[in-house]
Coordinates of C-alpha atoms in Angstrom, one line a residue:
M1 CA 157.5 116.4 158.2
E2 CA 156.1 115.4 161.6
A3 CA 157.7 116.5 164.7
S4 CA 159.3 113.0 165.2
G5 CA 161.1 113.4 161.8
R6 CA 159.1 110.8 160.0
E7 CA 158.4 111.6 156.4
T8 CA 154.6 112.0 155.4
S9 CA 153.0 111.7 151.9
G10 CA 150.9 114.6 150.5
A11 CA 147.9 113.0 152.2
G12 CA 149.4 112.9 155.5
A13 CA 150.0 109.1 155.8
V14 CA 153.4 108.2 157.3
A15 CA 155.8 106.5 154.9
P16 CA 156.9 103.1 155.5
P17 CA 160.6 102.7 156.9
P18 CA 163.1 101.6 154.4
A19 CA 163.5 97.9 154.0
P20 CA 166.4 96.4 156.1
V21 CA 169.4 95.7 154.0
A22 CA 170.2 91.9 154.2
A23 CA 173.5 91.0 155.3
P24 CA 175.8 89.8 152.6
W25 CA 176.3 86.0 152.2
F26 CA 179.9 86.2 153.3
E27 CA 182.3 88.4 155.0
L28 CA 186.0 88.8 154.2
D29 CA 188.3 88.1 157.0
E30 CA 190.6 90.8 157.1
R31 CA 193.1 89.3 159.5
F32 CA 193.9 86.5 157.0
G33 CA 196.1 86.8 153.8
P34 CA 199.2 84.5 153.5
I35 CA 201.0 85.7 150.1
H36 CA 201.5 83.1 147.4
D37 CA 205.2 83.7 145.9
E38 CA 205.6 82.4 142.4
P39 CA 209.3 82.8 141.5
P40 CA 209.8 83.9 137.8
F41 CA 210.7 81.2 135.4
A42 CA 212.0 81.9 131.8
E43 CA 209.6 79.5 130.0
V44 CA 209.6 81.6 126.8
A45 CA 213.4 81.0 126.5
R46 CA 212.5 77.3 125.4
Q47 CA 209.1 78.0 123.8
P48 CA 208.9 81.5 122.7
L49 CA 205.5 81.5 121.1
L50 CA 203.6 80.0 124.3
P51 CA 200.1 81.5 124.5
L52 CA 200.2 81.4 128.3
R53 CA 202.7 81.0 131.1
L54 CA 202.3 77.6 132.6
S55 CA 204.6 78.3 135.5
R56 CA 202.0 80.3 137.0
M57 CA 199.2 78.2 137.8
G58 CA 199.1 77.8 141.6
P59 CA 198.3 77.8 144.5
S60 CA 196.0 75.0 145.2
V61 CA 194.1 74.9 148.6
A62 CA 192.8 72.3 150.9
W63 CA 190.7 72.0 154.1
H64 CA 190.8 68.9 156.3
D65 CA 191.0 67.9 160.0
L66 CA 194.8 67.2 160.0
D67 CA 195.1 67.3 163.9
A68 CA 192.1 65.3 164.7
D69 CA 190.5 67.8 167.0
G70 CA 187.2 68.1 164.9
D71 CA 187.4 71.2 162.9
P72 CA 189.3 71.6 159.5
D73 CA 192.7 73.0 159.1
L74 CA 194.0 74.6 155.9
L75 CA 196.8 73.9 153.5
L76 CA 198.0 76.0 150.7
G77 CA 200.4 74.9 147.8
S78 CA 203.3 77.0 147.3
G79 CA 205.6 77.8 144.3
A80 CA 209.2 76.5 143.6
G81 CA 211.5 76.5 146.5
A82 CA 208.7 77.0 149.4
A83 CA 207.1 74.6 151.6
P84 CA 203.2 74.2 151.5
V85 CA 201.6 76.7 154.1
L86 CA 199.8 75.0 157.0
F87 CA 197.2 76.7 159.2
R88 CA 196.0 74.9 162.3
N89 CA 192.3 75.8 163.2
D90 CA 191.8 76.7 166.7
G91 CA 188.0 77.1 167.2
G92 CA 187.6 79.1 164.1
T93 CA 190.9 81.2 164.4
L94 CA 193.8 80.0 161.9
V95 CA 197.1 79.9 163.3
R96 CA 200.2 79.5 161.1
V97 CA 202.2 76.2 161.9
T98 CA 205.7 76.0 160.0
L99 CA 206.4 72.9 157.8
A100 CA 210.2 72.5 158.5
G101 CA 212.5 70.3 156.4
P102 CA 213.5 69.9 152.7
R103 CA 211.6 72.2 150.3
A104 CA 210.4 71.2 146.9
P105 CA 212.5 72.9 144.2
V106 CA 209.2 72.7 141.8
D107 CA 205.8 74.0 142.1
Q108 CA 203.0 72.1 144.0
T109 CA 200.1 71.6 141.6
A110 CA 197.5 69.8 143.9
V111 CA 196.9 69.1 147.7
I112 CA 194.8 66.2 148.8
P113 CA 194.9 65.4 152.5
L114 CA 194.5 61.5 153.5
P115 CA 195.1 61.4 157.2
A116 CA 195.3 58.0 159.2
A117 CA 194.1 57.5 162.7
D118 CA 196.9 59.3 164.6
T119 CA 198.8 60.6 161.4
A120 CA 198.5 63.9 159.4
R121 CA 199.1 62.9 155.9
V122 CA 198.9 64.8 152.5
L123 CA 199.5 64.0 148.9
L124 CA 201.4 66.7 147.0
G125 CA 201.4 67.0 143.2
L126 CA 204.8 68.2 142.1
S127 CA 205.3 69.7 138.5
S128 CA 208.4 69.0 136.7
Y129 CA 207.6 71.8 134.3
E130 CA 210.3 74.0 135.6
A131 CA 212.9 71.2 136.1
P132 CA 216.2 71.0 133.8
P133 CA 215.3 68.8 130.8
D134 CA 217.5 65.9 132.1
E135 CA 215.8 65.8 135.4
V136 CA 212.1 66.0 134.4
T137 CA 211.5 62.2 134.8
Q138 CA 213.6 62.2 138.1
V139 CA 210.9 64.7 139.9
P140 CA 208.4 62.4 141.8
A141 CA 205.0 62.9 140.4
V142 CA 203.5 62.7 143.9
V143 CA 204.8 62.8 147.5
S144 CA 203.3 62.1 150.7
A145 CA 204.1 64.3 153.5
A146 CA 203.1 62.9 156.9
W147 CA 203.5 63.9 160.7
P148 CA 202.1 63.2 163.9
A149 CA 198.6 64.7 164.3
G150 CA 199.5 65.8 167.8
A151 CA 202.5 67.8 166.6
M152 CA 200.5 70.5 165.1
A153 CA 199.7 71.8 168.5
G154 CA 203.2 73.5 168.3
V155 CA 204.5 76.1 166.1
A156 CA 206.5 73.7 163.6
V157 CA 206.2 70.1 162.3
T158 CA 208.7 68.2 160.4
P159 CA 207.1 66.1 158.0
L160 CA 208.4 62.7 156.7
N161 CA 208.4 63.0 153.0
R162 CA 208.3 60.1 150.5
G163 CA 207.4 59.8 146.8
V164 CA 204.4 57.6 146.0
A165 CA 204.2 57.9 142.3
P166 CA 207.4 58.3 140.0
G167 CA 207.7 61.0 137.5
S168 CA 207.2 60.6 133.8
S169 CA 207.6 62.7 130.7
G170 CA 204.7 65.0 131.5
S171 CA 204.5 67.3 134.3
V172 CA 201.6 66.7 136.9
G173 CA 198.4 68.7 136.9
P174 CA 195.5 67.8 139.1
L175 CA 195.2 64.7 141.4
A176 CA 191.9 62.9 142.4
V177 CA 191.3 60.2 144.9
A178 CA 188.6 57.4 145.2
D179 CA 188.2 53.7 145.7
Y180 CA 187.7 52.9 142.1
D181 CA 188.0 49.1 142.4
L182 CA 185.9 48.9 145.5
D183 CA 188.4 47.0 147.5
G184 CA 188.1 49.4 150.4
R185 CA 191.4 51.2 149.8
L186 CA 191.6 54.6 148.2
D187 CA 193.2 54.9 144.8
L188 CA 194.9 57.7 142.9
F189 CA 194.5 59.4 139.5
V190 CA 197.7 61.7 138.4
G191 CA 196.8 63.8 135.5
A192 CA 199.3 64.8 133.0
R193 CA 199.2 68.6 132.3
V194 CA 202.1 69.3 129.7
V195 CA 205.5 67.9 128.4
P196 CA 207.9 70.6 129.8
G197 CA 209.2 72.6 126.7
G198 CA 206.7 70.6 124.5
Y199 CA 203.4 72.5 124.8
P200 CA 200.7 71.3 123.8
L201 CA 202.0 67.6 124.2
A202 CA 200.9 66.2 127.4
G203 CA 202.6 62.9 128.3
P204 CA 200.7 60.1 129.9
S205 CA 198.2 60.4 132.7
R206 CA 198.3 57.4 135.1
L207 CA 196.1 55.5 137.7
F208 CA 197.5 54.1 140.9
R209 CA 195.9 51.5 143.2
G210 CA 195.9 51.9 146.7
R211 CA 198.0 49.2 148.8
P212 CA 198.0 48.1 152.4
G213 CA 199.9 50.7 154.5
G214 CA 199.1 53.8 152.3
G215 CA 201.2 53.1 149.3
F216 CA 200.3 53.0 145.7
E217 CA 201.2 50.8 142.7
E218 CA 200.6 51.8 139.0
D219 CA 197.5 50.1 137.3
R220 CA 198.5 49.7 133.7
R221 CA 195.5 47.7 132.5
D222 CA 193.9 50.7 130.8
A223 CA 197.2 52.5 130.0
A224 CA 196.0 52.9 126.6
V225 CA 193.1 55.0 127.6
F226 CA 195.0 57.2 130.1
G227 CA 198.1 57.6 127.9
S228 CA 196.2 59.5 125.3
L229 CA 193.8 61.8 127.3
G230 CA 195.4 65.1 126.4
M231 CA 196.4 68.3 128.6
V232 CA 194.7 67.5 131.8
T233 CA 193.5 70.6 133.8
G234 CA 191.1 69.3 136.2
A235 CA 189.8 65.9 137.5
V236 CA 187.3 64.6 139.6
F237 CA 185.8 61.0 140.5
T238 CA 182.1 61.2 140.1
D239 CA 179.5 58.3 139.8
Y240 CA 177.6 59.8 136.8
D241 CA 175.8 56.6 136.0
V242 CA 174.7 55.8 139.5
D243 CA 176.0 52.3 139.4
G244 CA 177.9 52.3 142.7
D245 CA 181.5 52.7 141.4
P246 CA 183.2 56.1 140.7
D247 CA 183.8 57.2 137.1
L248 CA 186.2 60.0 136.2
A249 CA 185.5 63.3 134.8
L250 CA 188.3 65.4 133.1
S251 CA 188.8 68.8 131.7
I252 CA 191.2 69.1 128.9
E253 CA 193.0 72.0 127.3
W254 CA 192.6 71.9 123.5
G255 CA 190.0 69.1 123.7
P256 CA 186.7 68.0 125.3
V257 CA 185.5 67.6 128.9
R258 CA 186.2 63.9 128.9
L259 CA 184.3 61.0 130.8
L260 CA 185.7 57.6 131.6
R261 CA 183.3 55.2 132.7
N262 CA 184.2 52.7 135.4
D263 CA 183.2 49.1 135.1
R264 CA 184.4 47.0 137.9
G265 CA 187.9 48.8 137.9
R266 CA 188.4 49.0 134.1
F267 CA 187.9 52.4 132.6
S268 CA 186.6 53.3 128.9
D269 CA 186.3 56.6 127.3
V270 CA 182.5 57.5 126.8
T271 CA 183.0 61.1 126.0
D272 CA 181.5 60.9 122.6
D273 CA 178.7 58.3 123.6
V274 CA 177.3 61.0 126.1
G275 CA 177.5 63.8 124.0
L276 CA 180.6 65.5 125.3
G277 CA 182.8 65.1 122.4
E278 CA 181.3 67.8 120.3
R279 CA 182.4 70.7 122.6
L280 CA 186.2 71.0 122.0
G281 CA 187.6 73.6 124.1
R282 CA 190.3 75.0 126.3
W283 CA 188.9 73.7 129.4
N284 CA 190.5 74.9 132.6
G285 CA 188.7 73.0 135.3
V286 CA 185.9 70.6 135.9
S287 CA 183.7 69.7 139.1
T288 CA 180.2 68.1 139.6
G289 CA 177.1 68.7 141.6
D290 CA 173.4 67.7 141.2
F291 CA 172.2 71.1 139.9
D292 CA 168.7 70.0 139.0
G293 CA 167.9 67.7 142.1
D294 CA 167.4 64.5 140.3
G295 CA 170.1 62.6 142.0
R296 CA 172.4 62.2 139.1
P297 CA 175.6 64.4 139.2
D298 CA 175.9 67.0 136.7
L299 CA 179.1 68.5 135.3
V300 CA 180.4 72.2 135.3
A301 CA 183.4 73.1 133.2
V302 CA 185.1 76.4 133.3
S303 CA 187.2 78.0 130.4
W304 CA 188.1 81.4 129.0
G305 CA 184.8 83.1 128.7
D306 CA 183.7 85.4 125.8
N307 CA 185.7 88.5 127.0
T308 CA 189.0 87.7 125.3
E309 CA 190.2 88.4 121.7
Y310 CA 189.1 85.1 120.6
R311 CA 185.8 84.5 118.6
P312 CA 185.8 80.9 117.9
T313 CA 182.5 79.1 116.1
P314 CA 181.9 75.5 115.2
G315 CA 182.4 76.5 111.6
A316 CA 185.6 78.5 112.4
P317 CA 187.2 77.2 115.7
L318 CA 190.3 78.4 117.2
E319 CA 193.2 76.5 115.8
L320 CA 196.6 75.8 117.4
H321 CA 199.2 74.5 114.7
F322 CA 202.5 73.2 116.2
G323 CA 205.7 71.8 115.1
D324 CA 209.4 72.6 114.6
V325 CA 208.9 74.8 111.4
D326 CA 212.5 76.0 111.4
R327 CA 214.0 72.8 112.7
N328 CA 215.9 74.4 115.5
G329 CA 214.7 71.9 118.2
T330 CA 212.0 74.4 119.5
L331 CA 208.2 73.4 119.0
D332 CA 206.7 76.4 117.3
L333 CA 203.1 77.4 117.9
V334 CA 200.8 79.3 115.7
E335 CA 197.2 80.1 116.6
A336 CA 195.0 80.6 113.7
Q337 CA 191.3 80.8 112.5
R338 CA 189.7 80.2 109.3
D339 CA 189.5 83.2 107.1
E340 CA 186.7 83.3 104.5
R341 CA 188.5 85.7 102.3
L342 CA 191.2 83.2 101.9
G343 CA 189.3 80.0 102.1
A344 CA 191.9 78.9 104.5
S345 CA 193.3 79.3 108.1
A346 CA 195.1 82.5 108.8
P347 CA 197.5 83.0 111.8
L348 CA 196.2 85.4 114.4
G349 CA 199.3 86.5 116.1
A350 CA 201.3 89.7 115.2
L351 CA 203.8 89.4 112.4
G352 CA 206.5 90.8 114.4
R353 CA 206.2 88.4 117.0
L354 CA 205.8 85.3 114.8
A355 CA 208.8 86.7 112.6
G356 CA 211.0 87.5 115.5
H357 CA 210.9 83.7 116.7
I358 CA 210.6 82.0 113.3
P359 CA 213.3 83.8 111.2
P360 CA 212.1 82.6 107.9
V361 CA 208.7 84.1 108.2
S362 CA 210.3 87.7 107.7
G363 CA 211.6 86.6 104.4
R364 CA 208.3 85.3 103.3
M365 CA 206.0 88.2 104.6
P366 CA 208.1 91.3 104.0
T367 CA 204.9 93.5 104.7
R368 CA 202.1 93.4 106.9
A369 CA 200.0 93.6 103.8
A370 CA 201.4 90.4 102.6
Y371 CA 200.9 88.9 106.0
A372 CA 197.3 89.9 106.0
E373 CA 196.7 87.8 102.6
A374 CA 198.7 84.8 103.7
D375 CA 197.3 81.4 105.4
V376 CA 199.3 79.4 107.9
G377 CA 201.1 77.5 105.2
E378 CA 202.1 80.5 103.1
A379 CA 203.4 82.6 106.2
L380 CA 205.4 79.6 107.5
G381 CA 206.4 78.0 104.3
V382 CA 205.0 74.9 105.5
W383 CA 201.9 73.5 107.4
P384 CA 203.0 72.4 110.8
E385 CA 202.6 68.6 111.7
G386 CA 200.3 69.1 114.7
R387 CA 196.8 70.7 114.8
L388 CA 194.2 71.2 117.6
E389 CA 191.0 73.1 117.8
A390 CA 188.6 74.6 120.3
A391 CA 185.2 76.0 119.3
E392 CA 183.9 76.4 122.8
L393 CA 185.3 78.8 125.3
R394 CA 182.4 79.6 127.3
H395 CA 181.9 78.2 130.9
M396 CA 179.4 75.6 130.9
A397 CA 177.2 73.4 132.8
F398 CA 176.5 69.8 131.4
L399 CA 173.2 68.4 132.9
N400 CA 173.2 64.8 133.2
R401 CA 170.1 63.2 131.4
G402 CA 171.1 59.5 132.2
D403 CA 172.3 58.5 128.7
R404 CA 173.8 61.8 127.6
F405 CA 174.7 65.3 128.9
E406 CA 172.9 68.4 127.8
A407 CA 175.1 71.5 127.5
A408 CA 173.9 74.8 129.2
P409 CA 176.2 78.0 129.0
L410 CA 176.5 79.7 132.3
P411 CA 175.0 83.1 132.4
P412 CA 176.6 86.0 130.5
E413 CA 177.9 87.7 133.6
A414 CA 179.9 84.6 134.2
Q415 CA 181.5 84.8 130.8
R416 CA 183.4 88.2 131.3
A417 CA 186.5 86.7 132.7
P418 CA 188.5 83.4 132.4
S419 CA 188.2 80.9 135.3
L420 CA 190.8 78.4 136.5
G421 CA 188.8 77.3 139.6
V422 CA 185.1 76.2 140.2
L423 CA 183.6 75.5 143.6
V424 CA 180.4 73.5 144.1
A425 CA 178.4 74.3 147.2
D426 CA 175.2 75.4 148.8
A427 CA 176.5 78.8 149.5
N428 CA 173.2 80.4 151.0
G429 CA 171.7 77.3 152.6
D430 CA 168.5 77.1 150.7
G431 CA 168.9 73.4 149.7
R432 CA 170.0 74.1 146.1
E433 CA 173.5 73.7 144.9
D434 CA 175.4 76.9 143.8
L435 CA 178.8 77.6 141.9
F436 CA 181.6 79.9 142.6
L437 CA 184.0 80.8 139.9
S438 CA 187.5 82.0 140.6
Q439 CA 188.3 84.6 137.9
N440 CA 191.0 86.4 136.0
F441 CA 194.2 85.3 134.4
F442 CA 197.3 87.6 134.3
A443 CA 199.9 85.1 132.9
T444 CA 199.3 85.8 129.3
D445 CA 201.9 86.3 126.5
E446 CA 203.5 89.6 125.8
D447 CA 201.1 90.6 123.2
T448 CA 198.0 90.2 125.3
P449 CA 196.8 92.2 128.2
R450 CA 195.9 90.5 131.3
Y451 CA 192.4 89.4 131.8
D452 CA 191.2 91.0 135.0
A453 CA 187.4 91.9 134.6
G454 CA 186.3 89.5 137.5
R455 CA 186.0 89.9 141.2
G456 CA 185.1 86.3 141.9
L457 CA 181.5 85.3 141.1
W458 CA 178.8 83.2 142.9
L459 CA 176.1 81.9 140.9
E460 CA 172.8 81.0 142.8
G461 CA 171.4 77.6 141.6
D462 CA 167.5 77.5 141.2
G463 CA 167.4 73.7 141.6
R464 CA 166.3 73.1 138.0
G465 CA 169.7 73.3 136.4
G466 CA 169.9 77.2 136.0
F467 CA 171.9 79.8 137.6
R468 CA 171.6 83.4 138.7
P469 CA 174.6 85.8 138.9
V470 CA 175.0 87.0 142.5
P471 CA 176.1 90.8 142.5
G472 CA 179.1 91.4 145.0
Q473 CA 177.0 93.5 147.2
E474 CA 174.8 90.6 147.9
S475 CA 177.4 87.9 148.0
G476 CA 180.1 90.0 149.9
V477 CA 182.7 88.9 147.4
A478 CA 185.0 91.4 145.8
A479 CA 188.3 89.6 145.3
Y480 CA 190.8 91.2 142.9
G481 CA 194.0 89.6 141.5
D482 CA 194.9 86.4 139.6
Q483 CA 192.5 84.1 141.2
R484 CA 193.2 80.2 141.2
A485 CA 191.7 77.4 143.3
A486 CA 188.9 77.6 146.0
A487 CA 188.0 75.3 148.6
A488 CA 185.1 75.0 151.1
A489 CA 184.7 74.3 154.6
D490 CA 182.8 75.3 157.9
I491 CA 185.6 76.5 159.9
D492 CA 183.7 77.6 163.1
G493 CA 181.0 74.9 163.2
D494 CA 178.1 77.4 162.9
G495 CA 176.6 75.4 159.8
R496 CA 177.3 78.1 157.4
L497 CA 179.7 77.6 154.5
D498 CA 183.2 79.4 154.5
F499 CA 185.7 79.3 151.7
V500 CA 189.3 80.3 150.8
L501 CA 190.4 81.5 147.5
G502 CA 194.1 81.3 146.3
I503 CA 195.6 84.2 144.5
N504 CA 198.6 83.7 142.3
G505 CA 201.5 85.8 143.4
G506 CA 199.0 87.5 146.0
A507 CA 197.4 87.2 149.3
A508 CA 194.9 84.3 149.8
R509 CA 191.4 85.4 150.7
L510 CA 189.1 83.8 153.3
F511 CA 185.4 84.5 153.4
R512 CA 183.4 83.5 156.2
G513 CA 179.5 82.6 156.0
A514 CA 177.6 85.6 157.4
G515 CA 174.1 86.3 156.1
T516 CA 173.1 82.8 154.8
S517 CA 170.8 80.0 156.5
P518 CA 172.8 77.4 158.5
G519 CA 172.7 74.0 157.0
L520 CA 173.0 70.3 158.4
R521 CA 176.6 69.3 159.1
V522 CA 177.1 65.8 158.2
R523 CA 180.2 63.7 159.1
V524 CA 180.8 60.4 157.4
A525 CA 182.5 57.7 159.3
G526 CA 183.9 55.4 156.6
T527 CA 186.4 52.3 156.9
A528 CA 189.9 52.0 158.3
E529 CA 191.4 52.8 154.9
N530 CA 188.6 55.2 153.8
R531 CA 188.1 57.0 157.1
H532 CA 185.8 59.8 155.6
G533 CA 183.7 57.6 153.4
I534 CA 185.2 59.0 150.2
G535 CA 182.6 58.1 147.4
A536 CA 179.6 58.2 149.6
V537 CA 176.6 60.1 148.3
L538 CA 174.3 62.1 150.7
R539 CA 170.7 63.3 150.1
V540 CA 168.5 65.2 152.7
V541 CA 165.0 63.4 153.0
Y542 CA 162.3 65.8 153.6
A543 CA 158.7 64.8 154.4
D544 CA 157.7 65.3 150.6
G545 CA 160.9 64.1 148.8
L546 CA 164.7 64.3 148.6
G547 CA 167.4 67.3 148.2
P548 CA 170.1 67.1 145.7
A549 CA 172.8 64.4 145.8
R550 CA 176.1 65.4 147.3
E551 CA 179.2 63.3 146.7
V552 CA 181.9 63.1 149.3
R553 CA 185.1 63.5 147.4
A554 CA 188.7 63.7 147.8
G555 CA 190.0 66.3 145.0
S556 CA 187.3 68.6 143.9
G557 CA 188.4 69.2 140.5
T558 CA 191.2 71.8 140.0
G559 CA 193.9 70.7 142.6
S560 CA 191.9 71.8 145.4
H561 CA 190.1 69.9 148.2
D562 CA 186.8 70.6 150.2
D563 CA 186.5 69.5 153.7
P564 CA 184.8 66.1 153.7
V565 CA 182.4 67.2 156.5
Q566 CA 179.2 68.2 154.4
I567 CA 177.3 71.2 154.9
L568 CA 173.8 70.4 153.4
G569 CA 171.6 73.3 152.9
L570 CA 168.0 72.9 154.0
A571 CA 164.9 73.7 151.9
A572 CA 162.7 72.4 154.9
D573 CA 163.0 70.5 158.1
P574 CA 165.0 67.3 157.4
V575 CA 163.7 63.9 158.4
A576 CA 166.7 61.8 157.6
I577 CA 170.0 61.6 155.5
E578 CA 169.9 58.9 152.7
V579 CA 173.4 57.6 152.3
R580 CA 174.6 55.5 149.2
W581 CA 177.7 53.8 150.0
P582 CA 180.5 53.0 147.5
G583 CA 179.3 49.8 146.0
G584 CA 175.7 51.0 145.7
S585 CA 174.2 49.9 149.2
V586 CA 171.6 52.5 150.6
E587 CA 170.7 53.4 154.0
R588 CA 168.8 56.0 155.9
V589 CA 169.8 57.7 159.1
E590 CA 167.2 59.7 160.9
V591 CA 167.7 63.2 162.0
P592 CA 166.0 64.1 165.0
P593 CA 164.2 67.4 165.4
D594 CA 166.4 70.5 165.9
V595 CA 169.7 68.5 165.3
R596 CA 172.0 70.5 163.1
E597 CA 175.0 67.9 163.1
V598 CA 174.7 64.2 162.5
M599 CA 177.0 61.3 161.9
V600 CA 176.6 58.6 159.3
G601 CA 178.3 55.4 159.0
P602 CA 180.3 53.3 159.0
P603 CA 178.8 51.1 156.3

């Protein structure tokens, strides 16, 4: 050891100093943490064999500049009996603003801000799942909450609430907004999640055309398509075929990731045509991004992963048999899987739980040994009328090859926990799209331990469609709890991505960009009735090529909403921004040297 204290090798050479530790991508804002309250609901009283608790799916989260001061404010959905939680952004500091007035007696399932010139306006999806049976259709599917933008300067605002979409037999799941008929006005998709007390029945999903003044009217021209989609858990408008009009991607529980092609405002189901129909799963959410940089939007869908008690295969999928077996007015549910010993499907649930809720089972199956040798029909005395199946439970990317989608499972580290929320963004600012998976699920049935192996996971994109799991010490993300929706914004204007993560029954987490490269901030100026250019597609132009395509969206796939001000990571110095407007017209906007925020539009 030298007098200076520096270590030397045996030959007397000075050892190099340790490499500096890189700052993590994100830092947790310890000052922030509003708690989501989820009042208990006795859903098992009406459907005792539910495999999950559908009353515990919130909160949704959304970023948008609601007070027209140039920075994104935050809104979080709430459980039954509470108002949404609103935060005003004061130069990067989030200040709570109370939403006064009547409170929704049901859960808020989705939040999509659609402000006008001087008015803050938010669309809220309302779930009728917890409503009394005779009031289900009376709960508005979607309400509009509006208040003067300037009123947010105070400590409270009183919104004007009005229904914009009537209720139906199915409770509401995700919402998505785009100008699908290219008339200049934003239109609305309302996804049906489940019939209250009737899982796995869904009720009809619906499409609404925007009207002058911000209202909506139902578009029933393709009601046959939208009425039979299944239980919709996620929805996002995306122009998958790059023809200038927005198509619709949907995640379905007990079904495929569906794709509805839009041809001049009319929709057709092309799920099987593009190769998505063969992946039947229990999908929890869907989003899009150009993961391989070819200019076409790819899909990502999240599910339950492979760290559960289920081990489905294409030859032996997980099955859900359903029907009123004992004719008592309750829809009974039996999970099953093919047992090669029996040459038939055997029930997977414990005998005690099944017999406790379907009394004839105990007489037919006097011992566990008898139950172990019984198929579903023998255990119940009858095969239930309904049957669904899921052979794929892994989280997947689906790469857009033009005429088909190529399935690619996300890395094994991503499969260790369920995910109910997925965020697509360039987190580290390298010019390639990354993914964040919210993780865990605590609302299981009484025989299943909670799924809690995740801490929230970033996946770094390689620009070719592959992803690297980012360790928590590198990403800076270690979020425990029952994670739900996530949404992204640049809340302090530094060009780095920030994001918020909702926790069911717990404190939301705010992660601020720290050790990442600043990107190019792009504001899109649209038209009078589409002020933020929803549906526009942006690409960074470099001297030697183009960056990935980024769609400006309202609704990011799982009830959440990213700020429409885009943060585009940079692989090199940008030359211009290429903009493809709704309808297909393309223009380029030059980016002067050293400029890190540009405005594009109006078209």
